Short mmCIF file of C-alpha atoms and ligand atoms in Angstrom, two decimals:
data_model
loop_
_atom_site.label_atom_id
_atom_site.label_comp_id
_atom_site.label_asym_id
_atom_site.label_seq_id
_atom_site.Cartn_x
_atom_site.Cartn_y
_atom_site.Cartn_z
CA MET A 1 205.18 303.51 40.54
CA ALA A 2 205.67 299.85 41.36
CA PHE A 3 205.70 298.89 45.03
CA GLU A 4 203.73 301.96 46.07
CA SER A 5 201.03 300.17 47.93
CA LEU A 6 203.42 297.65 49.53
CA SER A 7 205.67 300.46 50.58
CA ASP A 8 202.79 302.38 52.21
CA ARG A 9 201.51 299.42 54.12
CA LEU A 10 204.88 298.20 55.31
CA ASN A 11 205.87 301.64 56.47
CA LYS A 12 202.62 302.02 58.40
CA ALA A 13 203.05 298.64 60.05
CA LEU A 14 206.57 299.48 61.11
CA LYS A 15 205.80 303.03 62.20
CA ASN A 16 203.47 301.70 64.84
CA ILE A 17 206.29 300.07 66.69
CA THR A 18 209.19 302.45 66.11
CA GLY A 19 207.95 304.96 68.66
CA GLN A 20 207.55 302.42 71.46
CA GLY A 21 210.08 302.24 74.25
CA LYS A 22 209.48 298.62 75.02
CA LEU A 23 208.02 295.94 72.84
CA THR A 24 205.59 293.29 73.92
CA GLU A 25 205.02 290.00 72.23
CA LYS A 26 201.55 291.23 71.34
CA ASN A 27 202.55 294.36 69.46
CA MET A 28 205.34 292.43 67.75
CA ASN A 29 202.82 289.81 66.61
CA ASP A 30 200.43 292.51 65.41
CA MET A 31 203.20 294.08 63.39
CA LEU A 32 204.23 290.74 61.88
CA LYS A 33 200.64 290.03 60.93
CA GLU A 34 200.43 293.36 59.15
CA VAL A 35 203.76 292.81 57.36
CA ARG A 36 202.56 289.39 56.28
CA MET A 37 199.32 290.83 54.88
CA SER A 38 201.19 293.58 53.03
CA LEU A 39 203.47 291.06 51.35
CA LEU A 40 200.63 288.74 50.38
CA GLU A 41 198.63 291.64 49.02
CA ALA A 42 201.64 292.69 46.95
CA ASP A 43 201.43 289.21 45.40
CA VAL A 44 204.59 287.84 46.98
CA ASN A 45 204.67 284.05 46.75
CA TYR A 46 203.07 282.35 49.75
CA GLU A 47 206.06 280.18 50.65
CA VAL A 48 208.37 283.16 50.38
CA VAL A 49 206.15 285.15 52.76
CA LYS A 50 206.01 282.26 55.22
CA ASN A 51 209.77 281.95 55.39
CA PHE A 52 210.22 285.71 55.48
CA ILE A 53 207.93 286.12 58.49
CA ALA A 54 209.52 283.16 60.30
CA ASP A 55 212.98 284.69 59.81
CA VAL A 56 211.94 288.17 60.91
CA LYS A 57 210.13 286.74 63.92
CA GLU A 58 213.08 284.71 65.05
CA LYS A 59 215.41 287.68 64.84
CA ALA A 60 212.98 290.27 66.21
CA MET A 61 211.92 288.21 69.20
CA GLY A 62 215.53 287.70 70.19
CA GLN A 63 216.53 288.95 73.62
CA GLU A 64 218.84 291.60 72.25
CA VAL A 65 216.01 293.32 70.40
CA MET A 66 213.33 292.93 73.03
CA GLU A 67 215.56 294.41 75.73
CA SER A 68 217.23 297.12 73.71
CA LEU A 69 216.55 300.84 74.20
CA ASN A 70 215.12 301.28 70.75
CA PRO A 71 213.65 297.95 69.71
CA GLY A 72 211.41 299.47 67.04
CA GLN A 73 214.39 300.74 65.04
CA MET A 74 216.06 297.37 65.30
CA VAL A 75 212.97 295.63 63.98
CA VAL A 76 212.79 298.03 61.04
CA LYS A 77 216.40 297.19 60.26
CA ILE A 78 215.67 293.47 60.45
CA VAL A 79 212.77 293.80 58.00
CA HIS A 80 214.91 295.95 55.69
CA ASP A 81 217.75 293.41 55.71
CA GLU A 82 215.38 290.53 55.06
CA ILE A 83 213.87 292.34 52.07
CA GLN A 84 217.35 292.98 50.77
CA GLU A 85 218.19 289.32 51.25
CA LEU A 86 215.09 288.36 49.23
CA LEU A 87 216.24 290.58 46.39
CA GLY A 88 219.77 289.15 46.47
CA SER A 89 222.51 289.58 49.04
CA GLU A 90 224.89 291.21 46.60
CA ASP A 91 224.85 293.06 43.28
CA ALA A 92 225.03 290.73 40.29
CA GLN A 93 226.60 291.70 36.99
CA LEU A 94 226.98 290.50 33.42
CA ASN A 95 229.86 288.06 32.90
CA PHE A 96 232.55 289.59 30.74
CA LYS A 97 235.34 287.53 29.19
CA LYS A 98 238.82 288.79 30.06
CA GLN A 99 239.74 288.66 26.38
CA GLY A 100 237.87 288.30 23.14
CA ILE A 101 234.21 288.67 22.42
CA THR A 102 231.68 288.40 25.23
CA THR A 103 228.31 287.11 24.11
CA LEU A 104 224.88 287.83 25.54
CA MET A 105 221.73 286.08 24.43
CA MET A 106 218.54 287.95 25.28
CA VAL A 107 215.49 285.75 25.73
CA GLY A 108 211.93 286.36 26.83
CA LEU A 109 208.27 286.16 25.95
CA GLN A 110 206.88 288.52 23.35
CA GLY A 111 205.99 291.94 24.66
CA THR A 112 208.09 291.75 27.81
CA GLY A 113 210.52 294.34 26.45
CA LYS A 114 213.30 292.09 25.17
CA THR A 115 214.17 294.05 22.02
CA THR A 116 214.03 297.36 23.87
CA ALA A 117 216.19 295.95 26.67
CA SER A 118 218.73 294.57 24.15
CA ALA A 119 219.23 298.09 22.81
CA LYS A 120 219.29 299.63 26.29
CA ILE A 121 222.03 297.25 27.41
CA ALA A 122 223.93 297.99 24.20
CA LYS A 123 223.79 301.69 25.04
CA TYR A 124 224.65 301.12 28.70
CA CYS A 125 227.70 299.01 27.84
CA THR A 126 228.84 301.40 25.10
CA LYS A 127 228.56 304.53 27.21
CA LYS A 128 229.37 303.32 30.73
CA MET A 129 231.78 300.49 29.97
CA LYS A 130 233.30 301.64 26.72
CA ARG A 131 232.46 298.35 25.04
CA ARG A 132 232.40 297.93 21.27
CA VAL A 133 228.96 296.46 20.87
CA LEU A 134 227.23 294.61 18.05
CA LEU A 135 223.48 294.00 18.19
CA VAL A 136 222.25 290.98 16.25
CA ALA A 137 218.67 290.59 15.03
CA CYS A 138 217.91 286.88 15.53
CA ASP A 139 214.16 287.28 15.92
CA VAL A 140 213.49 286.14 12.38
CA VAL A 141 209.96 285.02 13.22
CA ARG A 142 208.74 288.58 13.46
CA PRO A 143 210.18 290.71 10.64
CA ALA A 144 209.00 293.85 12.47
CA ALA A 145 211.42 292.96 15.27
CA ILE A 146 214.36 293.23 12.87
CA GLN A 147 213.22 296.67 11.78
CA GLN A 148 212.65 297.69 15.40
CA LEU A 149 216.19 296.69 16.38
CA GLN A 150 217.66 298.52 13.39
CA THR A 151 215.81 301.69 14.30
CA LEU A 152 216.92 301.46 17.93
CA GLY A 153 220.49 300.77 16.81
CA GLN A 154 220.47 303.94 14.76
CA ASP A 155 219.12 305.95 17.69
CA ILE A 156 221.88 304.81 20.01
CA ASP A 157 224.57 304.67 17.35
CA VAL A 158 225.29 300.94 17.72
CA ASP A 159 225.91 298.58 14.78
CA VAL A 160 223.07 296.12 14.06
CA PHE A 161 223.73 292.87 12.18
CA THR A 162 220.88 291.23 10.27
CA MET A 163 220.52 288.78 7.40
CA GLY A 164 216.80 289.41 7.03
CA ALA A 165 213.87 287.16 7.89
CA ASP A 166 214.72 284.43 5.37
CA VAL A 167 217.88 283.24 7.09
CA ASP A 168 217.50 281.16 10.24
CA ALA A 169 218.56 282.44 13.66
CA VAL A 170 221.52 280.05 14.12
CA THR A 171 223.08 280.94 10.77
CA THR A 172 222.54 284.63 11.45
CA ALA A 173 224.22 284.26 14.86
CA GLU A 174 227.20 282.42 13.39
CA GLU A 175 227.71 284.97 10.63
CA ALA A 176 227.35 287.76 13.18
CA MET A 177 230.26 286.33 15.18
CA LYS A 178 232.50 286.46 12.09
CA TYR A 179 231.37 290.02 11.41
CA ALA A 180 232.09 290.96 15.06
CA GLN A 181 235.56 289.41 14.89
CA ASP A 182 236.43 291.29 11.70
CA ARG A 183 235.37 294.58 13.27
CA GLN A 184 236.96 293.97 16.65
CA LYS A 185 233.72 294.11 18.60
CA ASP A 186 233.98 292.91 22.18
CA LEU A 187 230.32 292.47 23.13
CA VAL A 188 227.71 290.80 20.92
CA ILE A 189 224.08 290.95 22.00
CA PHE A 190 221.64 288.57 20.28
CA ASP A 191 217.98 289.57 20.27
CA THR A 192 216.13 286.27 19.90
CA ALA A 193 212.55 285.34 19.04
CA GLY A 194 209.81 285.55 21.63
CA ARG A 195 206.37 283.97 21.62
CA LEU A 196 203.24 284.72 23.59
CA HIS A 197 203.72 281.49 25.54
CA ILE A 198 206.58 279.14 26.16
CA ASP A 199 206.37 276.36 23.59
CA GLU A 200 208.51 273.57 22.21
CA ALA A 201 209.39 275.39 18.99
CA LEU A 202 210.64 278.45 20.86
CA MET A 203 212.71 276.45 23.31
CA GLN A 204 214.18 274.32 20.55
CA GLU A 205 215.24 277.38 18.58
CA LEU A 206 216.81 278.94 21.67
CA SER A 207 218.56 275.68 22.61
CA ASP A 208 220.00 275.41 19.10
CA MET A 209 221.27 278.97 19.35
CA LYS A 210 222.75 278.29 22.77
CA ALA A 211 224.56 275.19 21.47
CA SER A 212 225.96 277.15 18.57
CA ILE A 213 227.00 280.40 20.28
CA GLN A 214 227.69 279.04 23.77
CA PRO A 215 226.86 282.44 25.20
CA ASP A 216 228.60 283.86 28.26
CA ASN A 217 225.27 285.29 29.41
CA ILE A 218 221.66 284.26 28.83
CA VAL A 219 219.44 287.00 30.17
CA LEU A 220 215.66 286.72 30.47
CA THR A 221 213.36 289.72 30.38
CA VAL A 222 210.26 289.48 32.55
CA ASP A 223 207.46 291.99 32.85
CA ALA A 224 206.86 293.24 36.41
CA MET A 225 203.19 293.73 35.55
CA SER A 226 202.71 289.98 35.15
CA GLY A 227 203.11 289.39 38.90
CA GLN A 228 203.88 285.87 40.03
CA ASP A 229 203.90 284.62 36.42
CA ILE A 230 207.47 285.91 36.44
CA ILE A 231 208.38 282.98 38.66
CA THR A 232 206.87 280.35 36.38
CA VAL A 233 208.47 281.86 33.29
CA ALA A 234 211.88 282.24 34.94
CA ARG A 235 211.73 278.68 36.23
CA ASP A 236 210.81 277.26 32.82
CA PHE A 237 213.47 279.19 30.93
CA ASN A 238 216.02 278.31 33.58
CA GLU A 239 215.25 274.60 33.46
CA LYS A 240 215.43 274.46 29.68
CA LEU A 241 218.21 276.92 28.96
CA GLY A 242 220.01 277.78 32.18
CA ILE A 243 219.70 281.54 32.47
CA THR A 244 222.37 283.68 34.08
CA GLY A 245 220.30 286.72 34.96
CA LEU A 246 217.03 288.60 34.74
CA ILE A 247 215.90 292.00 33.62
CA VAL A 248 212.66 293.06 35.25
CA THR A 249 210.88 295.51 32.95
CA LYS A 250 208.04 298.01 33.31
CA LEU A 251 208.75 298.93 36.91
CA ASP A 252 207.47 302.39 35.98
CA GLY A 253 203.98 300.87 35.87
CA ASP A 254 201.91 300.14 38.94
CA ALA A 255 203.12 296.56 39.42
CA ARG A 256 202.53 295.35 42.95
CA GLY A 257 206.05 294.03 43.07
CA GLY A 258 205.48 290.51 44.36
CA GLY A 259 207.07 288.84 41.34
CA LEU A 260 210.31 290.73 41.74
CA LEU A 261 210.35 290.05 45.49
CA SER A 262 209.83 286.32 45.04
CA VAL A 263 211.77 285.36 41.94
CA ARG A 264 215.29 285.39 43.34
CA SER A 265 214.66 283.20 46.34
CA ILE A 266 212.65 280.68 44.32
CA THR A 267 214.79 280.39 41.18
CA ASN A 268 218.14 281.58 42.53
CA VAL A 269 218.64 283.58 39.32
CA PRO A 270 219.88 287.11 40.07
CA VAL A 271 218.25 290.29 38.81
CA LEU A 272 220.85 292.24 36.82
CA PHE A 273 218.89 295.27 35.65
CA VAL A 274 215.52 296.88 36.04
CA SER A 275 213.83 298.82 33.30
CA ASN A 276 211.53 301.69 34.14
CA GLY A 277 210.41 303.28 30.92
CA GLU A 278 210.48 303.11 27.15
CA LYS A 279 213.42 305.45 26.60
CA MET A 280 216.91 304.16 25.95
CA ASP A 281 218.25 305.53 29.26
CA ASP A 282 215.51 303.93 31.33
CA LEU A 283 217.67 301.05 32.52
CA GLU A 284 219.36 300.71 35.90
CA ALA A 285 221.81 298.20 37.23
CA PHE A 286 219.98 296.42 40.02
CA HIS A 287 221.08 297.03 43.60
CA PRO A 288 219.15 295.00 46.19
CA ASP A 289 220.06 297.42 49.00
CA ARG A 290 218.75 300.45 47.10
CA MET A 291 215.56 298.64 46.16
CA ALA A 292 215.03 297.70 49.82
CA ASP A 293 215.58 301.39 50.73
CA ARG A 294 213.02 302.38 48.13
CA ILE A 295 210.44 299.93 49.46
CA LEU A 296 210.98 301.00 53.06
CA GLY A 297 211.63 304.62 52.15
P1 LIG B 301 209.64 292.23 22.97
O1 LIG B 301 208.48 291.70 22.19
O2 LIG B 301 209.86 291.45 24.23
O3 LIG B 301 210.88 292.41 22.18
O4 LIG B 301 209.16 293.66 23.52
P2 LIG B 301 209.52 295.12 23.02
O5 LIG B 301 210.92 295.46 23.34
O6 LIG B 301 209.06 295.30 21.63
O7 LIG B 301 208.59 295.97 24.01
C1 LIG B 301 207.19 295.84 24.03
C2 LIG B 301 206.58 297.18 24.45
O8 LIG B 301 206.89 297.47 25.80
C3 LIG B 301 207.12 298.36 23.64
O9 LIG B 301 206.06 299.24 23.39
C4 LIG B 301 208.14 299.00 24.57
O10 LIG B 301 208.33 300.36 24.33
C5 LIG B 301 207.51 298.75 25.92
N1 LIG B 301 208.48 298.69 27.03
C6 LIG B 301 209.64 297.99 27.11
N2 LIG B 301 210.23 298.17 28.30
C7 LIG B 301 209.44 299.01 29.02
C8 LIG B 301 209.50 299.57 30.34
O11 LIG B 301 210.40 299.35 31.13
N3 LIG B 301 208.46 300.41 30.69
C9 LIG B 301 207.43 300.68 29.85
N4 LIG B 301 206.48 301.48 30.29
N5 LIG B 301 207.32 300.16 28.61
C10 LIG B 301 208.32 299.34 28.19
#
């Protein structure tokens, strides 16, 4: 599982000081050094680690902690709260229109799990939120992606709109909106094209789609296994498109976790969901407090 090694090391570093009645500056510094190393080894961004340690230090060296009866416990709580803060101080959600059709454009590099996540969100919103969902196959670059979305749609019993690979993505999206209106859908999810790298052609196509649909949500999928690359990708997509949220996929793998821990504080884009498997139910709404519990479990 992701975060395993970080979790082990952090817990060890903190365990050393929880049993101590009184803390000295030395054992506090030793602990901070160990926490710093664990974060860097987990591939957390250097600047993020620097600020994190400075914040923990300032709070932990405060008089209240140093003189309390159980300073170790208080330090553990400080580290926990700072990790939670890194992940986002509150739960973020998809934006839903009060009336009419809510639109969600899914974007991401090829292979990050965008098509799978589009279908998972469709299922999540159908089952948990009673939404009437339409999935739209706008990845016309890769005909296999259309087929993949249709198969997933059948599995989860959600309508999939496609005009085939010969019609461009913008036209497909526009026709899909008419189709959704006629059938009283209230959530339309557009699966868009991905490429192996960010390039002009991809961004232009996505910008054109954005201008046409004016989506309520633009959600980027990033692969936890790609470490700090998540940050670069999220930053680029955000600058060019303005993304409203992230889905971090493949947390069932052995990702070190640094990308997920860094991305929020650097890009300010919230994580909405995490994906931890290939099955349609392997999607969880993201709760920073629960993730912090898991890391310091
Ligand atoms: P896209 O190119 O971004 O649309 O990516 P796909 O949705 O086709 O996914 C690429 C591969 O990753 C597929 O084999 C998926 O089954 C797999 N995948 C997607 N999400 C996850 C996940 O959370 N965990 C694991 N282990 N595999 C995933």
